[in-house]
């Protein structure tokens, strides 16, 4: 029983070391991304997460490390793109002849639809 406790304690100590290593280098990588090292950090995260699933809970050590991908960037980029596209279309519609062209196109389409319905009724 004591041997099992020692093994668990050693694993928890190692997990603590690995966690601090990851956090230290992960924050450094976020500031200046070095591709090869960042890829190895991703691999390290996968191995750590798999090993921590096998170990009983260690106090003060997370079972899963922070994700290495930056999903906030993707969401921000999508949101900004949609806002820019909407703003551009609004400006084009309000301050260019596009409003007149679009309006006349819709009127022609409506007239064509009405004429088609009248021909079907005859």
PDB file of N, CA and C in Angstrom, residues 31 33 37 58 88 94 97 99 109 122:
ATOM      1  N   UNK A  31       3.277  34.487 -27.435  1.00  0.00           N
ATOM      2  CA  UNK A  31       3.831  35.794 -27.776  1.00  0.00           C
ATOM      3  C   UNK A  31       4.625  35.757 -29.074  1.00  0.00           C
ATOM      4  N   UNK A  33       5.435  32.877 -31.895  1.00  0.00           N
ATOM      5  CA  UNK A  33       5.205  31.489 -32.293  1.00  0.00           C
ATOM      6  C   UNK A  33       6.400  30.965 -33.083  1.00  0.00           C
ATOM      7  N   UNK A  37       8.533  24.221 -32.479  1.00  0.00           N
ATOM      8  CA  UNK A  37       8.372  24.066 -31.034  1.00  0.00           C
ATOM      9  C   UNK A  37       6.896  24.051 -30.653  1.00  0.00           C
ATOM     10  N   UNK A  58      -4.792  14.098  -9.039  1.00  0.00           N
ATOM     11  CA  UNK A  58      -3.692  14.723  -8.300  1.00  0.00           C
ATOM     12  C   UNK A  58      -4.167  16.106  -7.866  1.00  0.00           C
ATOM     13  N   UNK A  88     -20.188  47.695 -45.832  1.00  0.00           N
ATOM     14  CA  UNK A  88     -19.889  48.012 -47.233  1.00  0.00           C
ATOM     15  C   UNK A  88     -21.153  47.976 -48.082  1.00  0.00           C
ATOM     16  N   UNK A  94     -26.731  53.002 -49.990  1.00  0.00           N
ATOM     17  CA  UNK A  94     -27.174  54.350 -49.650  1.00  0.00           C
ATOM     18  C   UNK A  94     -26.572  55.441 -50.526  1.00  0.00           C
ATOM     19  N   UNK A  97     -25.416  54.633 -57.087  1.00  0.00           N
ATOM     20  CA  UNK A  97     -26.590  54.323 -57.912  1.00  0.00           C
ATOM     21  C   UNK A  97     -27.095  52.891 -57.736  1.00  0.00           C
ATOM     22  N   UNK A  99     -28.731  51.648 -55.411  1.00  0.00           N
ATOM     23  CA  UNK A  99     -30.094  51.670 -54.886  1.00  0.00           C
ATOM     24  C   UNK A  99     -31.096  51.754 -56.030  1.00  0.00           C
ATOM     25  N   UNK A 109     -38.811  42.613 -61.998  1.00  0.00           N
ATOM     26  CA  UNK A 109     -39.049  41.226 -61.612  1.00  0.00           C
ATOM     27  C   UNK A 109     -40.491  41.049 -61.128  1.00  0.00           C
ATOM     28  N   UNK A 122     -55.342  32.925 -67.845  1.00  0.00           N
ATOM     29  CA  UNK A 122     -56.112  32.990 -69.099  1.00  0.00           C
ATOM     30  C   UNK A 122     -56.308  31.656 -69.647  1.00  0.00           C
TER      31      UNK A 122
END
